Short mmCIF file of C-alpha atoms in Angstrom, two decimals:
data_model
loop_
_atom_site.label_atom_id
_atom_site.label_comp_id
_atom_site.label_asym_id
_atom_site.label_seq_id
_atom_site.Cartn_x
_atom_site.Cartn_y
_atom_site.Cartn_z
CA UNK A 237 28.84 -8.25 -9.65
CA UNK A 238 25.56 -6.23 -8.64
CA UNK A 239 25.08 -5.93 -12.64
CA UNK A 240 24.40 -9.72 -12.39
CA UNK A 241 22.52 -9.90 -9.00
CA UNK A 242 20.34 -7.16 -10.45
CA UNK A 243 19.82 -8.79 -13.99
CA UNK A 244 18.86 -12.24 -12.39
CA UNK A 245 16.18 -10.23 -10.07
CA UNK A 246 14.36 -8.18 -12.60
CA UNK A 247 14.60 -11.55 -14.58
CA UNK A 248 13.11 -13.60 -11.49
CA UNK A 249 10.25 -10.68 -10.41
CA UNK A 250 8.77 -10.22 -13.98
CA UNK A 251 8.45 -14.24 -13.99
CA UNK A 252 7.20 -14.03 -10.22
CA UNK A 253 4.43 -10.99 -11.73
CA UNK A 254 3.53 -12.40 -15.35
CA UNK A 255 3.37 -15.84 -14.30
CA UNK A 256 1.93 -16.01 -10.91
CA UNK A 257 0.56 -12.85 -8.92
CA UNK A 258 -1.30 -11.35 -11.89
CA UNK A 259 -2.53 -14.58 -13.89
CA UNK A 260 -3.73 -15.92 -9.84
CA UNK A 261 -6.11 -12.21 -9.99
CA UNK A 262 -7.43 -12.63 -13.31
CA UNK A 263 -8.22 -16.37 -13.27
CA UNK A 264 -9.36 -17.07 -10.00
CA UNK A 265 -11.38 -13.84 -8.95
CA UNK A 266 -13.38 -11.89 -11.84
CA UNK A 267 -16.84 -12.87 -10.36
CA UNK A 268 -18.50 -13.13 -13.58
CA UNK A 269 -22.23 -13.64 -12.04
CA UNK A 270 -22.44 -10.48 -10.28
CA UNK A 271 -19.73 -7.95 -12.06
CA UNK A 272 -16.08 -7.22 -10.44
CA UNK A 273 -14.27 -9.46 -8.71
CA UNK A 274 -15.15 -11.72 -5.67
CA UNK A 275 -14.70 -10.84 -2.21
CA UNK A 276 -12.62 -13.72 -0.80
CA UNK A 277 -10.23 -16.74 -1.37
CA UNK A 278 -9.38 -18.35 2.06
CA UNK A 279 -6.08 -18.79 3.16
CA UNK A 280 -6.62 -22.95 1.96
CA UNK A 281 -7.63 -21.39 -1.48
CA UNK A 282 -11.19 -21.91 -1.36
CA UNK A 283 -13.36 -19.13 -3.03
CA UNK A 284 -16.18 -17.51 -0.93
CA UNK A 285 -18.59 -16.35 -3.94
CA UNK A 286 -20.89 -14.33 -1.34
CA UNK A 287 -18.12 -12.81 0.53
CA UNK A 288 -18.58 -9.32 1.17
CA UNK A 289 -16.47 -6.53 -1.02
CA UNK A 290 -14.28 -4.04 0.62
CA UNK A 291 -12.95 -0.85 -0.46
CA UNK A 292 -9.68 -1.38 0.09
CA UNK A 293 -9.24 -4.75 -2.07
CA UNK A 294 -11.11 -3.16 -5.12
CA UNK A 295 -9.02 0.45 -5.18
CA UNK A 296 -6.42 -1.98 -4.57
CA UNK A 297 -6.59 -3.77 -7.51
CA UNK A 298 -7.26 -0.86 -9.77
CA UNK A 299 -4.15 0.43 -9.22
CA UNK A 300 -1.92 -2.94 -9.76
CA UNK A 301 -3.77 -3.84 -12.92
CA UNK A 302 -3.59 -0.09 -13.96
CA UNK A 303 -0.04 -0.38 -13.10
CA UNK A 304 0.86 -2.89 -14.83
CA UNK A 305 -1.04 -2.28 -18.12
CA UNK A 306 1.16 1.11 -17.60
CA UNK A 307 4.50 -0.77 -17.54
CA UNK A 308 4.03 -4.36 -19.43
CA UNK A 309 1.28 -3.31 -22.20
CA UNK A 310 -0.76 -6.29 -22.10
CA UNK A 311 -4.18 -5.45 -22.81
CA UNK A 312 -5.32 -8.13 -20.57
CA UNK A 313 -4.33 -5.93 -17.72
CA UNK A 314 -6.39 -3.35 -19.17
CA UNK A 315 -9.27 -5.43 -19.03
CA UNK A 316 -8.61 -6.30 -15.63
CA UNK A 317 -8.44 -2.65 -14.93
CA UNK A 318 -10.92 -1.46 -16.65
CA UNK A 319 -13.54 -4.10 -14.87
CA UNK A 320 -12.37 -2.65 -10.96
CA UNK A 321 -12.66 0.83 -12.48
CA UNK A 322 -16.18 -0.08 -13.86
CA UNK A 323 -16.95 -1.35 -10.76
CA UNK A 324 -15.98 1.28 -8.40
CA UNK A 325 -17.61 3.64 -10.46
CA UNK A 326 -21.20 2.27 -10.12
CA UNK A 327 -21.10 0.83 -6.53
CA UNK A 328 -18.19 2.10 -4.58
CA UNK A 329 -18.67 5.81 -5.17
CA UNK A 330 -21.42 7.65 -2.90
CA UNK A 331 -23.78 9.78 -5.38
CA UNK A 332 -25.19 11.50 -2.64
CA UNK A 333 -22.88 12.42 -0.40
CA UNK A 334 -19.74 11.34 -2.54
CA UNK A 335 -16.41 9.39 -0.90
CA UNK A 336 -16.67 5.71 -0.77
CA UNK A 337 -18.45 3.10 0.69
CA UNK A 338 -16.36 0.90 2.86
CA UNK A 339 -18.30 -2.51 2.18
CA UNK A 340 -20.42 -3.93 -0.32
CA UNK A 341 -22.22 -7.03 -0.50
CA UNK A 342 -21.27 -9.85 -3.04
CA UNK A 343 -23.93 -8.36 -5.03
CA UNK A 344 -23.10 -4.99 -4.65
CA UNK A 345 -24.92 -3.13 -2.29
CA UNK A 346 -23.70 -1.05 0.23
CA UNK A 347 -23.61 -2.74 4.27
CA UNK A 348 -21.43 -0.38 5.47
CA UNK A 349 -21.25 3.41 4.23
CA UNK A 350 -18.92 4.88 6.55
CA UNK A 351 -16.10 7.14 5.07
CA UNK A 352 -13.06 5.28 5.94
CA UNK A 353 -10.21 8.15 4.26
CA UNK A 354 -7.64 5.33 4.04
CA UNK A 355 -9.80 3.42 1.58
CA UNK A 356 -11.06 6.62 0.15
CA UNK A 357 -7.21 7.68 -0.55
CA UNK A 358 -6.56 4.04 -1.90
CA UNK A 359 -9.37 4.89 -4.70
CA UNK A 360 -7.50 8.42 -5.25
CA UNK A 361 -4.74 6.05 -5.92
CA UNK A 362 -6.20 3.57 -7.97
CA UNK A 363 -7.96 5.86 -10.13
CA UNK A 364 -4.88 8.23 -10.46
CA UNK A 365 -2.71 5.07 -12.03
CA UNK A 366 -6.11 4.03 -14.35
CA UNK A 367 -5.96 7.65 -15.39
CA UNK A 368 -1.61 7.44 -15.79
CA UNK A 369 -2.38 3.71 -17.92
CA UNK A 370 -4.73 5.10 -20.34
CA UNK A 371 -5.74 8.53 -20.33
CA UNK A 372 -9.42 7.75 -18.84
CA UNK A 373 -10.57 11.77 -18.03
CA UNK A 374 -13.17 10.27 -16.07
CA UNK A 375 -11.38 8.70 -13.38
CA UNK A 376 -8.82 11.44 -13.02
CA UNK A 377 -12.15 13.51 -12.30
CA UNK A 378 -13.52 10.84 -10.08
CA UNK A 379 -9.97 11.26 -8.20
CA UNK A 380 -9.90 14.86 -8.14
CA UNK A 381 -13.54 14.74 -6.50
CA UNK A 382 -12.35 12.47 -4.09
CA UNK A 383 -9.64 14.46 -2.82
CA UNK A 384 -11.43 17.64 -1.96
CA UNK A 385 -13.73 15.59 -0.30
CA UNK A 386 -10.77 14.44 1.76
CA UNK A 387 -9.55 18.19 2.05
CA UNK A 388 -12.93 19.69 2.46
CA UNK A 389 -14.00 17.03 5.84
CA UNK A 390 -10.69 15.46 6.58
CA UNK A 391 -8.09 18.05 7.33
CA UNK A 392 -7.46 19.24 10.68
CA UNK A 393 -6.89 22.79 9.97
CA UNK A 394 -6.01 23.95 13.25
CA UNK A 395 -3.59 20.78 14.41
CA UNK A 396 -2.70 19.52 10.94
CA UNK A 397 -3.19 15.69 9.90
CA UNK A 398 -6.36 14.14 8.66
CA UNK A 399 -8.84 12.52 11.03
CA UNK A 400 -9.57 9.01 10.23
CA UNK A 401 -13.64 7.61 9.73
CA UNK A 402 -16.76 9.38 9.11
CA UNK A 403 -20.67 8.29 8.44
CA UNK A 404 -21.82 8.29 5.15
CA UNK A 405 -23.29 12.23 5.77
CA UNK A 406 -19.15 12.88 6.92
CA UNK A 407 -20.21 13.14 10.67
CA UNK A 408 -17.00 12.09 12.61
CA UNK A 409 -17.16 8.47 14.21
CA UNK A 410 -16.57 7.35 17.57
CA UNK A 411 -15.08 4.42 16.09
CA UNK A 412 -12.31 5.69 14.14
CA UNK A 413 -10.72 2.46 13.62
CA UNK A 414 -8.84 0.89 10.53
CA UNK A 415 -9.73 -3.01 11.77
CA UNK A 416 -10.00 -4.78 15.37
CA UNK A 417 -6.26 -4.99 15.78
CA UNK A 418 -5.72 -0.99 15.53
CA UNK A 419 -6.18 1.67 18.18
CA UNK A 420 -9.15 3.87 18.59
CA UNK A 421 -7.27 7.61 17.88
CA UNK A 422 -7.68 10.31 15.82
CA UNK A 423 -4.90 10.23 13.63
CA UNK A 424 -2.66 7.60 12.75
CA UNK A 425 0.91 6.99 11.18
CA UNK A 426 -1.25 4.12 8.18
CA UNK A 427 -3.68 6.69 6.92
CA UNK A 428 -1.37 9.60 6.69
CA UNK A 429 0.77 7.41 4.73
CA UNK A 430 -1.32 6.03 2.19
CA UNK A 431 -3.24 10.12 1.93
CA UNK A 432 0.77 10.84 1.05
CA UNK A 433 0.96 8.19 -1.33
CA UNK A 434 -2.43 8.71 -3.27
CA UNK A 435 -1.68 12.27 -3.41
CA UNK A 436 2.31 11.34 -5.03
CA UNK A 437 0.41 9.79 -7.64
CA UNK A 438 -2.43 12.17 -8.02
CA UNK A 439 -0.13 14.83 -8.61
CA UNK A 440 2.34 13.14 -11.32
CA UNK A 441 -0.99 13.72 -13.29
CA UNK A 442 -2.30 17.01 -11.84
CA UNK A 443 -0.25 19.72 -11.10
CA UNK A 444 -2.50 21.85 -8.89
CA UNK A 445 -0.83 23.92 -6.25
CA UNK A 446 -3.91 23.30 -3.50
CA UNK A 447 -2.44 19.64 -4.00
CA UNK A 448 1.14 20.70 -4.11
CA UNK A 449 0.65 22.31 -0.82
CA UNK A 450 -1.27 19.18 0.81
CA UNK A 451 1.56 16.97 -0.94
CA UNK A 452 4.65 18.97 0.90
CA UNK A 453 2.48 19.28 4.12
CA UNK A 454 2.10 15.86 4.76
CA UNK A 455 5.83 14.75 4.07
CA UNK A 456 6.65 17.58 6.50
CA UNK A 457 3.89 15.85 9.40
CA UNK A 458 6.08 12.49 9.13
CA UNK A 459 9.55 14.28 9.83
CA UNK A 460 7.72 16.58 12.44
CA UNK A 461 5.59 14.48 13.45
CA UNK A 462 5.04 10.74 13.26
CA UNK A 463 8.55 9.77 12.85
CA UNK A 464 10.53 9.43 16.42
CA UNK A 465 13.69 11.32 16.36
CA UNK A 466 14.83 9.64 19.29
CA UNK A 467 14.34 6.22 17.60
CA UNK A 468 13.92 6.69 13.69
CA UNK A 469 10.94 4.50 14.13
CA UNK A 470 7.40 5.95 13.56
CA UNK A 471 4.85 6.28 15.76
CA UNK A 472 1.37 4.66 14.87
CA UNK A 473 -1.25 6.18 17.07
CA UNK A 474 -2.10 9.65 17.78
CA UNK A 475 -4.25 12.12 19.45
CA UNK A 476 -5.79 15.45 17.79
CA UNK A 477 -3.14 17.08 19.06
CA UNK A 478 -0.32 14.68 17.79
CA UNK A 479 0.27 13.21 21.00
CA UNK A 480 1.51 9.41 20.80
CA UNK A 481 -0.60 7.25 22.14
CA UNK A 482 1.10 3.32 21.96
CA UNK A 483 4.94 2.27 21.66
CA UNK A 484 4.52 -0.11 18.87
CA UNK A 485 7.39 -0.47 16.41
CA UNK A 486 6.19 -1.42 12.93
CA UNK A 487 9.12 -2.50 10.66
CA UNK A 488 6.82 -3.09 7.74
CA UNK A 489 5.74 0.26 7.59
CA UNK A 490 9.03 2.05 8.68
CA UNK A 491 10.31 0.64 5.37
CA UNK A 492 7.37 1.15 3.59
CA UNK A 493 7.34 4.73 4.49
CA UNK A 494 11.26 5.06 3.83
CA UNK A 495 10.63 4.68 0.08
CA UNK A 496 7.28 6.31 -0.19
CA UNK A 497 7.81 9.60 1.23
CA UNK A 498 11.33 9.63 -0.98
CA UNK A 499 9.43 9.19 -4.05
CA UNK A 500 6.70 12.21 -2.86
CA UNK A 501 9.76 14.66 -1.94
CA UNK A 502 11.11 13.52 -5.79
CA UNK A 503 7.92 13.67 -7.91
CA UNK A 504 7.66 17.96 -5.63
CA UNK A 505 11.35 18.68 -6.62
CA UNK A 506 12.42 20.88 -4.13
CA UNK A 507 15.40 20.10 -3.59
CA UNK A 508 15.70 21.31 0.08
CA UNK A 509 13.09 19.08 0.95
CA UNK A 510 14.08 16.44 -0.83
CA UNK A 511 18.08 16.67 0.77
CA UNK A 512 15.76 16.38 4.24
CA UNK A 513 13.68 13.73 3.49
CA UNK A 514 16.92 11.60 1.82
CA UNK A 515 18.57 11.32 5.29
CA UNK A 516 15.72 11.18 7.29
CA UNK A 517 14.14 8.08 5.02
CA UNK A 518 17.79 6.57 4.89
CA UNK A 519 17.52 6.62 8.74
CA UNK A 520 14.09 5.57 8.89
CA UNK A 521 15.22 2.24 6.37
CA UNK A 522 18.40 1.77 8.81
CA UNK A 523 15.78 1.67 11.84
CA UNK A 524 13.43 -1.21 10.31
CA UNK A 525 16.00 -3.26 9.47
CA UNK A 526 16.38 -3.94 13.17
CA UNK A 527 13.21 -6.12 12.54
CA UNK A 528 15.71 -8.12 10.01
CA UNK A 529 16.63 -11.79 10.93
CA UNK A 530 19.36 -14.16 9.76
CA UNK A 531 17.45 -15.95 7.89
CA UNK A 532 16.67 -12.28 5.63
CA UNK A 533 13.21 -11.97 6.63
CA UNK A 534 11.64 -8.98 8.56
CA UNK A 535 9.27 -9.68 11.20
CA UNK A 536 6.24 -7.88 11.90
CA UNK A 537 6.48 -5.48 15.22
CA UNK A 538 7.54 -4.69 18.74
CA UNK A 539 5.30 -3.31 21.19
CA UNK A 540 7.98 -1.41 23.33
CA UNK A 541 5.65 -1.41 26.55
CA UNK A 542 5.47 -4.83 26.75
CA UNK A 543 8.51 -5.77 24.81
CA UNK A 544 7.25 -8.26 23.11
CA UNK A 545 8.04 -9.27 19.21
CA UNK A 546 5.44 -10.75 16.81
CA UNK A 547 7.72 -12.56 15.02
CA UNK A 548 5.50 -13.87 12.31
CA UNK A 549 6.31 -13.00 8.76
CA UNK A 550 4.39 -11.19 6.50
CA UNK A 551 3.71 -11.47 3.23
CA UNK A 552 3.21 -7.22 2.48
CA UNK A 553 6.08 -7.08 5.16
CA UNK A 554 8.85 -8.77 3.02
CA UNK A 555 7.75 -7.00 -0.26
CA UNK A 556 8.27 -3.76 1.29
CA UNK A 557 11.21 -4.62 2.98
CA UNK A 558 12.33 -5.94 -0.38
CA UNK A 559 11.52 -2.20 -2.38
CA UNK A 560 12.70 -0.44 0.72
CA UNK A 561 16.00 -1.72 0.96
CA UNK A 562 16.35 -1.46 -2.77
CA UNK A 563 15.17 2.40 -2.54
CA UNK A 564 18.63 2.77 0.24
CA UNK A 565 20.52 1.07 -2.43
CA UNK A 566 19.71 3.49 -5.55
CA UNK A 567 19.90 6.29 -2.69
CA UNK A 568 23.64 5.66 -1.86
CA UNK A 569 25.18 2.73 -3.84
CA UNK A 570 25.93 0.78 -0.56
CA UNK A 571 25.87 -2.96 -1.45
CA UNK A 572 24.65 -3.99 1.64
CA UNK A 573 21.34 -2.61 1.25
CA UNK A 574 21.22 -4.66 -1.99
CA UNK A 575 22.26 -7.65 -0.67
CA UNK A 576 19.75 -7.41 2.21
CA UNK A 577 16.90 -6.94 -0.24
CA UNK A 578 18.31 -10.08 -1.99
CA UNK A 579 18.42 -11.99 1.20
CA UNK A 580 15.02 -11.43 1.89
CA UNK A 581 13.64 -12.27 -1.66
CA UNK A 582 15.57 -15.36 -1.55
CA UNK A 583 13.60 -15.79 1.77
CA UNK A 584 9.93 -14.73 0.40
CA UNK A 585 10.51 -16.94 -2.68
CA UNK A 586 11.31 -20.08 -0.16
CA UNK A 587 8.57 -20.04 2.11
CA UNK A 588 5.85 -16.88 0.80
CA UNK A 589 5.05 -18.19 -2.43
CA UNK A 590 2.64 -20.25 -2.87
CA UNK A 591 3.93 -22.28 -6.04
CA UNK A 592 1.62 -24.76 -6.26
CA UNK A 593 -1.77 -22.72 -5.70
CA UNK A 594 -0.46 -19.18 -7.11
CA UNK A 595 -0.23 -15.75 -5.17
CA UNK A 596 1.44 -15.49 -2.12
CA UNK A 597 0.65 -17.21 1.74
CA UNK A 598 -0.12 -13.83 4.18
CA UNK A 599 2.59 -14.93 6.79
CA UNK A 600 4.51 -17.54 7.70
CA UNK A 601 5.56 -18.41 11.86
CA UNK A 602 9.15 -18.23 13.11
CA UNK A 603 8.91 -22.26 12.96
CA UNK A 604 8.14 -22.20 9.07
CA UNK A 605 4.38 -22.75 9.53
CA UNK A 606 2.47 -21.53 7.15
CA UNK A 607 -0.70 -19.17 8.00
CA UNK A 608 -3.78 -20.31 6.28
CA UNK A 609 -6.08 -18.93 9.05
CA UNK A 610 -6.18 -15.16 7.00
CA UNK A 611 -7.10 -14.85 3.42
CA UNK A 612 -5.01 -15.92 0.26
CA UNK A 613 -7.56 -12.87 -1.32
CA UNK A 614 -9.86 -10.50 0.55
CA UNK A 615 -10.35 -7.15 1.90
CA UNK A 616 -6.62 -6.81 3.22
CA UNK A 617 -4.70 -9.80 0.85
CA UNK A 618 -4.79 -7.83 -2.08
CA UNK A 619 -2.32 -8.34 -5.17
CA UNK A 620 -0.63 -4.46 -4.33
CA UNK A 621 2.06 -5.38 -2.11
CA UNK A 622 3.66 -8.01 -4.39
CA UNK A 623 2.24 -6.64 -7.16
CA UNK A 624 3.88 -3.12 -6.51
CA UNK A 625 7.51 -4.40 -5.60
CA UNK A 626 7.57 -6.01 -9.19
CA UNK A 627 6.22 -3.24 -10.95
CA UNK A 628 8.79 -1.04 -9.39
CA UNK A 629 11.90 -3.39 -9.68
CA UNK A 630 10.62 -4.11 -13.34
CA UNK A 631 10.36 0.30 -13.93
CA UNK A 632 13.82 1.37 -11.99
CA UNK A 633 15.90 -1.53 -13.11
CA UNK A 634 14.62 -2.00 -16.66
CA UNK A 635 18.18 -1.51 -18.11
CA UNK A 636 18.63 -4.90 -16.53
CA UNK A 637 16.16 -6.51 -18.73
CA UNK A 638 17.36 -9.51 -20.43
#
């Protein structure tokens, strides 16, 4: 019976991937007049040619097209890959100081030059899967470079974590903040997560023990640290000293995080670790699917203060939820995890794909409206969400292949 479900999914995501994520990338966003890809595609699918280009979006797409070169072998992925890596190389990287820039203009040059570590870590990422696709020595330099930087002005030696933002010379910010809607802290549950996730990758390709150590650290700050243990639930927002700062459940990234530090404590080995992080990430799963609703979607948060529930689902929301229950399934054969993740595809291909226009809407309301107010394509609609919970049904459930 699951032999079925499973066949008809890995069928239904490489059709979802080949045929509409990918092709929606490649055709409607190379930005042929001023070199990588545009900056912007509204949520009503109009392209914004002189949109700015952010960090994040770029090291985003690296990685998927990286990725799936890696998997599916079609050199038109490569291409695709090889023009973000092209691109990053020449405008994202700081010569001087090195890092990132956080924002470009359409035609490249830097308007903002602070060192956001989350997008520096995506690029670590990115470069790390260019480097897995097709042996590129360059950009597994470029990502090695990239994390001592992060080591050398990040890491809070004396209270562990990374702090969050610095200026272009790596002078801490006031303004440590990811976008408006976060909180102005030190440290936060996002960043350490995607540091842990760059570094996973970094180190399937680099075996160095100052990286091994950094690796095993950081899974060991989320069960010591960020995740609740009176909840399961994360916390998002912290001070220096690892004090939490908001009550603000986050179902998308409690399931996000219960595959992603699962696959870290794998890729290490130790298998003491890895026996503690399998409960602790099976609990962590059990705890977002509180945010699950009948109709198999997960909605977005809970601020616990307040008590009140954004409802709204998103699009990187469901495709995590989607991996994340799927990771519980492989973790202990329990078919409700399974169906769950089934449920919520069945939901995502309903109402989150956009099958007339390609890619995916970012959210849709409790009432079934559709958001077109946020991007179809920009700095934070990026094609590594979707993208990624394809590549990863397509890689752990290939003996389904039809």
């Amino acid at each position: 019976m699951n032999e079925q479900k499973l066949k008809q999914l890995y069928s239904e995501v490489c059709n979802e991937l080949k045929n509409n994520i990918l092709p929606y990338w490649i055709n409607g966003m190379q930005d042929q007049f001023n070199g990588g890809f545009y900056g912007q595609i509204d949520g009503k699918n109009k392209l914004h040619p002189k949109a700015n280009k952010g960090g994040i979006l770029n090291a985003r797409i690296l990685w998927t097209f990286s990725s799936a070169y890696r998997v599916l072998k079609d050199p038109i992925y490569l291409q695709a890959a090889q023009r973000a890596k092209e691109y990053i190389s020449k405008y994202f990287i700081d010569p001087k100081f090195g890092g990132t820039y956080w924002l470009l203009t359409y035609q490249g040059e830097p308007c903002d030059t602070k060192k956001q570590i989350y997008a520096i870590a995506f690029t670590i990422y990115g470069l790390s899967e260019y480097y897995r696709a097709c042996g590129d020595e360059e950009a597994l330099n470029q990502a090695k470079a990239l994390f001592y930087m992060v080591e050398k002005y990040s890491f809070d030696s004396l209270q562990n974590g990374y702090f969050e933002a610095y200026s272009r010379e790596w002078i801490l910010l006031d303004d440590l903040r990811l976008s408006d809607k976060d909180a102005n802290e030190k440290k936060t549950m996002n960043t350490h997560l995607h540091i842990l996730e760059a570094y996973t990758n970094l180190y399937r390709v680099w075996k160095d023990k100052i990286l091994e150590r950094q690796l095993t650290n950081l899974i060991l700050v989320f069960l010591d640290k960020i995740i609740d243990p009176s909840t399961n639930h994360q916390n998002l927002f912290f001070d220096q000293n690892w004090k939490s700062k908001h009550q603000i459940v986050s179902y998308g990234h409690d399931i996000e995080a219960a595959w992603l530090i699962d696959e870290a404590a794998k890729i290490l080995g130790d298998k003491e670790l890895l026996s503690r992080v399998h409960s602790a990430c099976l609990k962590l799963a059990d705890a977002a699917r509180e945010g699950l609703q009948a109709d198999g979607s997960l909605i977005y948060e809970l601020n616990k203060t307040t008590n009140h529930r954004d409802t709204d689902r998103h699009w990187w929301v469901q495709a995590e939820a989607i991996l994340g229950l799927l990771n519980a399934f492989e973790l202990t054969g329990q078919s409700n995890y399974l169906e769950e993740a089934l449920k919520t595809w069945q939901y995502t291909k309903k109402y989150l794909i956009d099958h007339k226009n390609g890619e995916w809407h970012w959210s849709i309301a409790q009432d079934g409206t559709i958001n077109t107010k946020d991007d179809k394509a920009g700095a934070w609609k990026c094609p590594y969400h979707n993208g990624r919970m394809c590549l990863e049904i397509i890689e752990r459930f290939s003996n389904y292949s039809i």
